[in-house]
Coordinates of C-alpha atoms in Angstrom, one line a residue:
X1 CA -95.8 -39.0 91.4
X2 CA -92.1 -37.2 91.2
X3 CA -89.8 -38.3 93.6
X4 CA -88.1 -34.9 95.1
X5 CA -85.9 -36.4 96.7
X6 CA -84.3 -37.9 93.5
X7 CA -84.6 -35.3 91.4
X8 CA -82.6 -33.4 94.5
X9 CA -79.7 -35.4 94.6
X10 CA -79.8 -35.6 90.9
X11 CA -79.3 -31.9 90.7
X12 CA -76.9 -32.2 93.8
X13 CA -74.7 -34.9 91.5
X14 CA -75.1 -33.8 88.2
X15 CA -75.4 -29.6 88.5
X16 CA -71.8 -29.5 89.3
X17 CA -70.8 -31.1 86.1
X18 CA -73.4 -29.6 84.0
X19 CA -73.5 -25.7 85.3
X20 CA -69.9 -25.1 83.9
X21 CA -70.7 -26.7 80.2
X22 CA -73.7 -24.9 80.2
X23 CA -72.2 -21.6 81.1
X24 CA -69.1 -21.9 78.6
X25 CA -71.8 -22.9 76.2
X26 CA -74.4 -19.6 76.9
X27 CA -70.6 -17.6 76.8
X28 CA -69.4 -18.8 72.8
X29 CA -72.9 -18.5 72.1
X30 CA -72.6 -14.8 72.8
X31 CA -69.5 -14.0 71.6
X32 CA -70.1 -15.8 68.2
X33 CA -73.0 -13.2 68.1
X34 CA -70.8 -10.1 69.4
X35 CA -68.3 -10.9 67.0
X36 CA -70.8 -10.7 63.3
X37 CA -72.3 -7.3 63.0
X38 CA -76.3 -7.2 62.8
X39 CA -77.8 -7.2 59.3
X40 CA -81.5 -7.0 58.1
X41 CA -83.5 -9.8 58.1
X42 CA -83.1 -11.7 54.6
X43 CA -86.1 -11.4 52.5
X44 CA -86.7 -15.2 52.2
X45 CA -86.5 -15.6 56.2
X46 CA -89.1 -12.8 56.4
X47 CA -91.4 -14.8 54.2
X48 CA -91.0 -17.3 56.4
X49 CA -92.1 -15.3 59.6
X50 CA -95.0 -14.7 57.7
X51 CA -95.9 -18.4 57.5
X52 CA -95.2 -18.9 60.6
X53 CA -97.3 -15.8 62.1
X54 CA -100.8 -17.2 60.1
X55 CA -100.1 -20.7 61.6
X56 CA -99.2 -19.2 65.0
X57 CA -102.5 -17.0 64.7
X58 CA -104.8 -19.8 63.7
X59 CA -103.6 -22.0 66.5
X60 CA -104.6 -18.8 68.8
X61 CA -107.8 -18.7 66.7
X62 CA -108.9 -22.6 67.3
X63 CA -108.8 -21.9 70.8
X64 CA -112.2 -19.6 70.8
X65 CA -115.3 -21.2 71.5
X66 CA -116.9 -20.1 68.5
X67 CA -114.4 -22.9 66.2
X68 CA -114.7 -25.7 68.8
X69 CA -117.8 -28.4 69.4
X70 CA -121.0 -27.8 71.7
X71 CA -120.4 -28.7 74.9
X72 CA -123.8 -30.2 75.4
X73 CA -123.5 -29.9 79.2
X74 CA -122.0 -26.6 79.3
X75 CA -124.8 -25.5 76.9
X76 CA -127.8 -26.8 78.5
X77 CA -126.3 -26.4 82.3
X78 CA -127.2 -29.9 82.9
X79 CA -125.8 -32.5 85.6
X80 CA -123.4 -35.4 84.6
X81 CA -126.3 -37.5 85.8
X82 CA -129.3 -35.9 83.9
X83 CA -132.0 -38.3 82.0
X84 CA -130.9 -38.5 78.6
X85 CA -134.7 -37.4 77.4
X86 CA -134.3 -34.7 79.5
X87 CA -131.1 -33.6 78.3
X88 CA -132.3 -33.6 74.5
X89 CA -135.2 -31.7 75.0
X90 CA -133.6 -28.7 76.5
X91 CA -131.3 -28.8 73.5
X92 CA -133.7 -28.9 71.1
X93 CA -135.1 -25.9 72.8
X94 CA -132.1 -24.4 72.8
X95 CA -131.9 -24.8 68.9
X96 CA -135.3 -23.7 68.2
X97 CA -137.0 -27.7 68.5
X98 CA -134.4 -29.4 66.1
X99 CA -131.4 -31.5 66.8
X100 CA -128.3 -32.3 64.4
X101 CA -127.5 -35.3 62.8
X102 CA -125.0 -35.4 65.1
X103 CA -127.1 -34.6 68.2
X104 CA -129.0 -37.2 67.5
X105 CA -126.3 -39.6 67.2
X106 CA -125.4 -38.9 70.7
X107 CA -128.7 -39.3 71.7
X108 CA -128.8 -42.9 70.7
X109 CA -125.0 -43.4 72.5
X110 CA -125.7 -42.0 76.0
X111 CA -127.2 -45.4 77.1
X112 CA -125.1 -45.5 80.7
X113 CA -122.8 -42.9 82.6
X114 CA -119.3 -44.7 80.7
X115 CA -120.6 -43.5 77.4
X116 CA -121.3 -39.7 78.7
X117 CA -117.6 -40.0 80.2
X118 CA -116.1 -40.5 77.2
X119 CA -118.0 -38.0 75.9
X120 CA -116.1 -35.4 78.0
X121 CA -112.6 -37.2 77.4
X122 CA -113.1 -37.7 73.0
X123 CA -115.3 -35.3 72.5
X124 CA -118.9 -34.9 70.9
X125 CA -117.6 -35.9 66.8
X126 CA -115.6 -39.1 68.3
X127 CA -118.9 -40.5 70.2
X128 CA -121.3 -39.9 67.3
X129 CA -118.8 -40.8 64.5
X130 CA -117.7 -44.3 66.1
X131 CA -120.1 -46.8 64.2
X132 CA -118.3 -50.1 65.8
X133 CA -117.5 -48.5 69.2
X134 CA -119.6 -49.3 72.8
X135 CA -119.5 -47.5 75.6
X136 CA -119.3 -51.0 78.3
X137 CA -117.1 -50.4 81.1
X138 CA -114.8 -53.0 81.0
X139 CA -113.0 -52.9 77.7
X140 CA -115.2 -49.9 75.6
X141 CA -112.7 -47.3 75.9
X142 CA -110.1 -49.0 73.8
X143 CA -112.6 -48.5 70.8
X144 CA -112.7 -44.9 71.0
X145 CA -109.2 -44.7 71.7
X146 CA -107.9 -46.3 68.5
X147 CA -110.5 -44.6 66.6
X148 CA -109.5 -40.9 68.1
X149 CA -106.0 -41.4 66.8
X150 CA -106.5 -39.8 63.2
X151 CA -108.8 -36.9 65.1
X152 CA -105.5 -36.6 67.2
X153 CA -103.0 -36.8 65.1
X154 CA -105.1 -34.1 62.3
X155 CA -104.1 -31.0 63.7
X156 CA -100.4 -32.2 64.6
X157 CA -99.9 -32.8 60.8
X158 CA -101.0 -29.9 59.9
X159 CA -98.9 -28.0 62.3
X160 CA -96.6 -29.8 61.0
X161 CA -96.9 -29.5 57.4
X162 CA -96.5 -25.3 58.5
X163 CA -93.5 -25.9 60.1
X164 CA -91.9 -27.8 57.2
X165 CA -93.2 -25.3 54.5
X166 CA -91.8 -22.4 56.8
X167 CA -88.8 -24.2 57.4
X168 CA -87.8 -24.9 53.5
X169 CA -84.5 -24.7 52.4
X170 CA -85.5 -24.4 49.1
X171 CA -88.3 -22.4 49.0
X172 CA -87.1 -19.3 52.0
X173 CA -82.7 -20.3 52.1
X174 CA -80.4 -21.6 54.4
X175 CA -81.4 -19.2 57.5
X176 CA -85.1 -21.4 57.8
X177 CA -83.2 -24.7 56.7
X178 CA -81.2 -24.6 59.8
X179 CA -84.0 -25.1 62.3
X180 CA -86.0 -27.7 60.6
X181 CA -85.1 -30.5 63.0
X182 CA -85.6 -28.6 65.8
X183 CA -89.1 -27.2 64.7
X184 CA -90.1 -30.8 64.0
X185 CA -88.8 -32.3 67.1
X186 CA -90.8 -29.5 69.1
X187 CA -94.1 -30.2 66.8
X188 CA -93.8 -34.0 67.5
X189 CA -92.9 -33.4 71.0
X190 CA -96.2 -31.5 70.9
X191 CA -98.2 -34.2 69.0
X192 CA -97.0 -37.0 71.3
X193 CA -97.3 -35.1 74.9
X194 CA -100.9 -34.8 73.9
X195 CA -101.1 -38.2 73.3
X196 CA -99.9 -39.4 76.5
X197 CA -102.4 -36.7 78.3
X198 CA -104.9 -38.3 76.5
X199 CA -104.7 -42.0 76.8
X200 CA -103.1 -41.2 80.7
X201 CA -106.5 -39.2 81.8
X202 CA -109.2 -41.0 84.0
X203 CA -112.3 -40.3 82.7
X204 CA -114.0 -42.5 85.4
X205 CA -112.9 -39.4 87.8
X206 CA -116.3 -37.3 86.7
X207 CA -118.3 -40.2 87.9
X208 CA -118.1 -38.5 91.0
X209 CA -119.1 -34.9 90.2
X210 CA -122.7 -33.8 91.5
X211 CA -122.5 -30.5 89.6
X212 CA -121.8 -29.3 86.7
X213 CA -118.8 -26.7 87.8
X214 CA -117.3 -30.3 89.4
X215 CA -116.6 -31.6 85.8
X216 CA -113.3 -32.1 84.0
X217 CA -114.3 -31.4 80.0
X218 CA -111.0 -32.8 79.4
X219 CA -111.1 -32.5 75.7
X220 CA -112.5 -29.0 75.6
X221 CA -109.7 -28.2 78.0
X222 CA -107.2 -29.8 75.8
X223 CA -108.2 -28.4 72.4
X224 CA -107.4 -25.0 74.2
X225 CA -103.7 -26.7 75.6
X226 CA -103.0 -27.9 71.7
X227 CA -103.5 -24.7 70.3
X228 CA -101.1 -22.6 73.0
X229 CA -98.5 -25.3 72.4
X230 CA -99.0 -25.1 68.5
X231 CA -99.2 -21.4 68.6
X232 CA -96.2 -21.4 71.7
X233 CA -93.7 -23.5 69.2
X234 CA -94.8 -21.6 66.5
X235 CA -93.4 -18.1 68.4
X236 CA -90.6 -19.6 69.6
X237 CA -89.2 -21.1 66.6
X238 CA -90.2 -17.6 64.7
X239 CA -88.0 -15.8 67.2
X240 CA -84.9 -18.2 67.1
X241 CA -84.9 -18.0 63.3
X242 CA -85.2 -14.3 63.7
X243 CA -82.8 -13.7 65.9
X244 CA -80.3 -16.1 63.9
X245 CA -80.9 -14.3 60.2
X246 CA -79.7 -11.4 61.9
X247 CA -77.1 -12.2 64.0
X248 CA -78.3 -11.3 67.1
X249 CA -77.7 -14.6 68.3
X250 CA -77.0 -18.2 67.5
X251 CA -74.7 -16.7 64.4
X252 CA -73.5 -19.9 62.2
X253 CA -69.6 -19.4 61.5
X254 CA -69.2 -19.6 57.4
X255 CA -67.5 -22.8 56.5
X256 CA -64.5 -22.8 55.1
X257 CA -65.7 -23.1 51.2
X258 CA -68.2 -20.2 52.2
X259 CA -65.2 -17.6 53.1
X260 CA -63.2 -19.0 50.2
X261 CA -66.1 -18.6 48.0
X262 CA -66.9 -15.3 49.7
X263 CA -63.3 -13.5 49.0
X264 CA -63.3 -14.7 45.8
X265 CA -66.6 -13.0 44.8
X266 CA -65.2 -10.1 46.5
X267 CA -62.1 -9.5 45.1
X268 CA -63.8 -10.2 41.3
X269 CA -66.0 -7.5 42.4
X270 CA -63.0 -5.3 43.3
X271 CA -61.5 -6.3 40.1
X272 CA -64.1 -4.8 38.1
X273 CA -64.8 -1.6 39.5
X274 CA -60.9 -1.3 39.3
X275 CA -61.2 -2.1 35.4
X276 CA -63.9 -0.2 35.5
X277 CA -62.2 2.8 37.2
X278 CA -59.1 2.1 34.6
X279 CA -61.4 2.5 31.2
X280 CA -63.3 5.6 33.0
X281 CA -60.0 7.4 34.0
X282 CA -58.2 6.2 30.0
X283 CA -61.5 8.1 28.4
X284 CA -61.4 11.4 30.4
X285 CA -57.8 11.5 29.8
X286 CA -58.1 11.0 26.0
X287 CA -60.7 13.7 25.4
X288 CA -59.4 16.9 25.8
X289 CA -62.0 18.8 27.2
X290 CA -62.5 16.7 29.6
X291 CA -59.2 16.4 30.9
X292 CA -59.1 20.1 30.7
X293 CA -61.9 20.0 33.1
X294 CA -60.2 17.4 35.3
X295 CA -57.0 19.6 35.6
X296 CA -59.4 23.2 36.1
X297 CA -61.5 21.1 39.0
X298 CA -58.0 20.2 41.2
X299 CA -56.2 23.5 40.5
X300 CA -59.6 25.2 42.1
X301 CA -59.6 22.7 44.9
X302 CA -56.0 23.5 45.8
X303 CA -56.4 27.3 46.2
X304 CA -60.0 26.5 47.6
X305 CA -58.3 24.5 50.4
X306 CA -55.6 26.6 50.6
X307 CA -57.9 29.5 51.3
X308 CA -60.0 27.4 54.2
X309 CA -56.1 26.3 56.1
X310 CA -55.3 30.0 56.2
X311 CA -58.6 31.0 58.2
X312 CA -58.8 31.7 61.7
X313 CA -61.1 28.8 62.8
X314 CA -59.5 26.6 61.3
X315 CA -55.6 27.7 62.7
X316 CA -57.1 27.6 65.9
X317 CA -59.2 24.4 65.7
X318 CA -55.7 22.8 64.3
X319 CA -54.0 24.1 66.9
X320 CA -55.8 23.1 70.1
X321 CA -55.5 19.6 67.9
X322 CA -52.0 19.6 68.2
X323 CA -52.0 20.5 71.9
X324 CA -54.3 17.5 72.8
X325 CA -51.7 15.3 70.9
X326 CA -49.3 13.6 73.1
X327 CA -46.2 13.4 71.1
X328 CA -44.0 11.7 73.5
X329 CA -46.7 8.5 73.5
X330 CA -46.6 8.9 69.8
X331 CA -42.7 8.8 69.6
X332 CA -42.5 5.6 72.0
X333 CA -45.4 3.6 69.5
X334 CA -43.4 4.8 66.3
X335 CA -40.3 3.7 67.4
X336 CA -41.4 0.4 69.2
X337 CA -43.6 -0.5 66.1
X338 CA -39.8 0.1 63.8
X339 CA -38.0 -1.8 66.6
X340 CA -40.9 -4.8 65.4
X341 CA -40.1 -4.2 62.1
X342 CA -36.2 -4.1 62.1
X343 CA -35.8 -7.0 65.0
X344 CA -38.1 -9.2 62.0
X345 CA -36.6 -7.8 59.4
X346 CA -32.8 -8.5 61.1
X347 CA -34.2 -12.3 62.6
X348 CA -35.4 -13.3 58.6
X349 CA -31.6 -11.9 57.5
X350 CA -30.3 -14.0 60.5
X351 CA -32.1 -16.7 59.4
X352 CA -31.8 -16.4 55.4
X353 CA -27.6 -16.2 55.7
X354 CA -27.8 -19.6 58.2
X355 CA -29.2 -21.3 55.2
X356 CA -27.1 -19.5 52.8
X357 CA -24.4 -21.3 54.8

């Protein structure tokens, strides 16, 4: 039961100190992003979406009826309270006269009402499977409870297993590596808040339902909550990663080997188109048809420019320019920004002759 009143003066006590951080925090999260310009999503992230969208889709998928077990109540519209015979037969009927290995199984394990309650708690494979459980209503359920662990923990490892595949540094770059602990704390969160839902559920509470629309199928109902979570984590952690690859959000700032490294790779690339740019300009001017070319191709472009300044639109278009122009503001910025340069220029001579002296 949650005490309001605690969590009110909680809030009351701690909001105060927490609203500010968490608002200064929300603000350099956002100006981070404002200040690196959006890019395309890197190829190695995308594949990673892609891993992530097949989990997230067969999470959805395991939530249909069609991939989860009978409900053998649901199925036959029977009461929690129903003859076992009874129950049977109109499943067999319901399967064309045969039961399943597994039917069958059950049929020998409903021998009181604790065993059909666990049944709607662990679900039909947990019942059959057990070999060295009992259903007696003193200490039975601790049985099935260690034995349902592995059918627990299954689909968390799994999920898990996804999220560290789609998550790999080395396989899809440093844009997934960077939310690997947070995708595996959420999947473990998952894993272990199931758990607790599990082993913290009464099953003893459908003793008392009469009908059949009075009864908690608690592990129907939770296969459904574990794939929405699995499927829920699964979006969520798509969308943070996509939002951070392209800097829409949560942008990383480069270390300070990363802009090193960076500026060195781009001035080497500027250094080479300038060499390259150099050789280029040393072979056109060597041949002489083609520097006779160079030298026909800006003469043209002169008198071609020459011709286009001397029409009418474009005298008129330069001078309504001109007008918009204010030259006094102009004036003031040019001789404010030399003022700047001779008051540094005169404090460095200032300063240079002091230690001269």
């Amino acid at each position: 039961m949650v005490n309001w009143s605690l969590v009110k003066s909680l809030l009351f006590t701690l909001g105060p100190l927490l609203l500010p951080k968490a608002i200064a925090f929300i603000r350099s999260i956002r100006a981070s992003s404002h200040r690196a310009s959006v890019r395309p999503c890197p190829r190695g992230t995308t594949r990673a979406l892609n891993i992530l969208f097949i989990a997230g889709l067969v999470a959805l998928l395991s939530t249909f009826p069609y991939f989860q077990p009978e409900n053998i109540f649901l199925a036959t519209t029977s009461r929690l309270q129903i003859p076992t015979d009874v129950l049977f037969t109109r499943l067999a009927a319901l399967q064309h006269g045969a039961l399943t290995s597994t039917d069958e199984a059950l049929k020998n394990k409903f021998v009181n009402l604790e065993s059909r309650l666990l049944y709607l708690k662990y679900g039909p494979q947990v019942l059959a499977s057990c070999s060295f459980c009992h259903a007696d209503e003193n200490s039975g359920e601790t049985s099935y409870q260690l034995y349902a662990l592995p059918s627990l923990a299954a689909p968390h490892l799994v999920h898990l297993t996804a999220l560290g595949l789609a998550t790999s540094g080395l396989l899809f770059g440093a844009e997934a590596a960077r939310w690997r602990t947070p995708a595996a704390i959420a999947a473990l969160g998952l894993a272990l808040a199931e758990l607790w839902l599990t082993l913290a559920f009464d099953h003893r509470g459908n003793a008392r339902a009469t009908r059949l629309a009075g009864l908690d199928c608690f592990h129907w109902r939770m296969c459904v909550w574990r794939g929405v979570g699995m499927a829920a984590v699964d979006a969520v952690c798509g969308w943070v990663m996509w939002l951070a690859a392209t800097n829409r959000l949560l942008v990383q700032p480069a270390t300070v080997e990363e802009q090193v490294e960076n500026s060195v790779r781009g001035l080497a690339t500027a250094q080479a188109k300038l060499a390259a740019q150099g050789w280029i300009r040393n072979a056109v001017f060597r041949d002489r048809a083609l520097r006779e070319q160079v030298e026909r191709y800006w003469t043209e472009e002169g008198r071609v420019m020459a011709e286009v300044q001397e029409e009418k639109e474009v005298v008129d278009g330069m001078r309504e320019a001109l007008q918009k122009i204010n030259v006094e503001m102009l004036e003031q910025q040019a001789k404010s920004t030399a003022e700047k340069i001779l008051g540094s220029e005169g404090q460095f001579s200032s300063t240079a002759s002091g230690l001269g002296g």
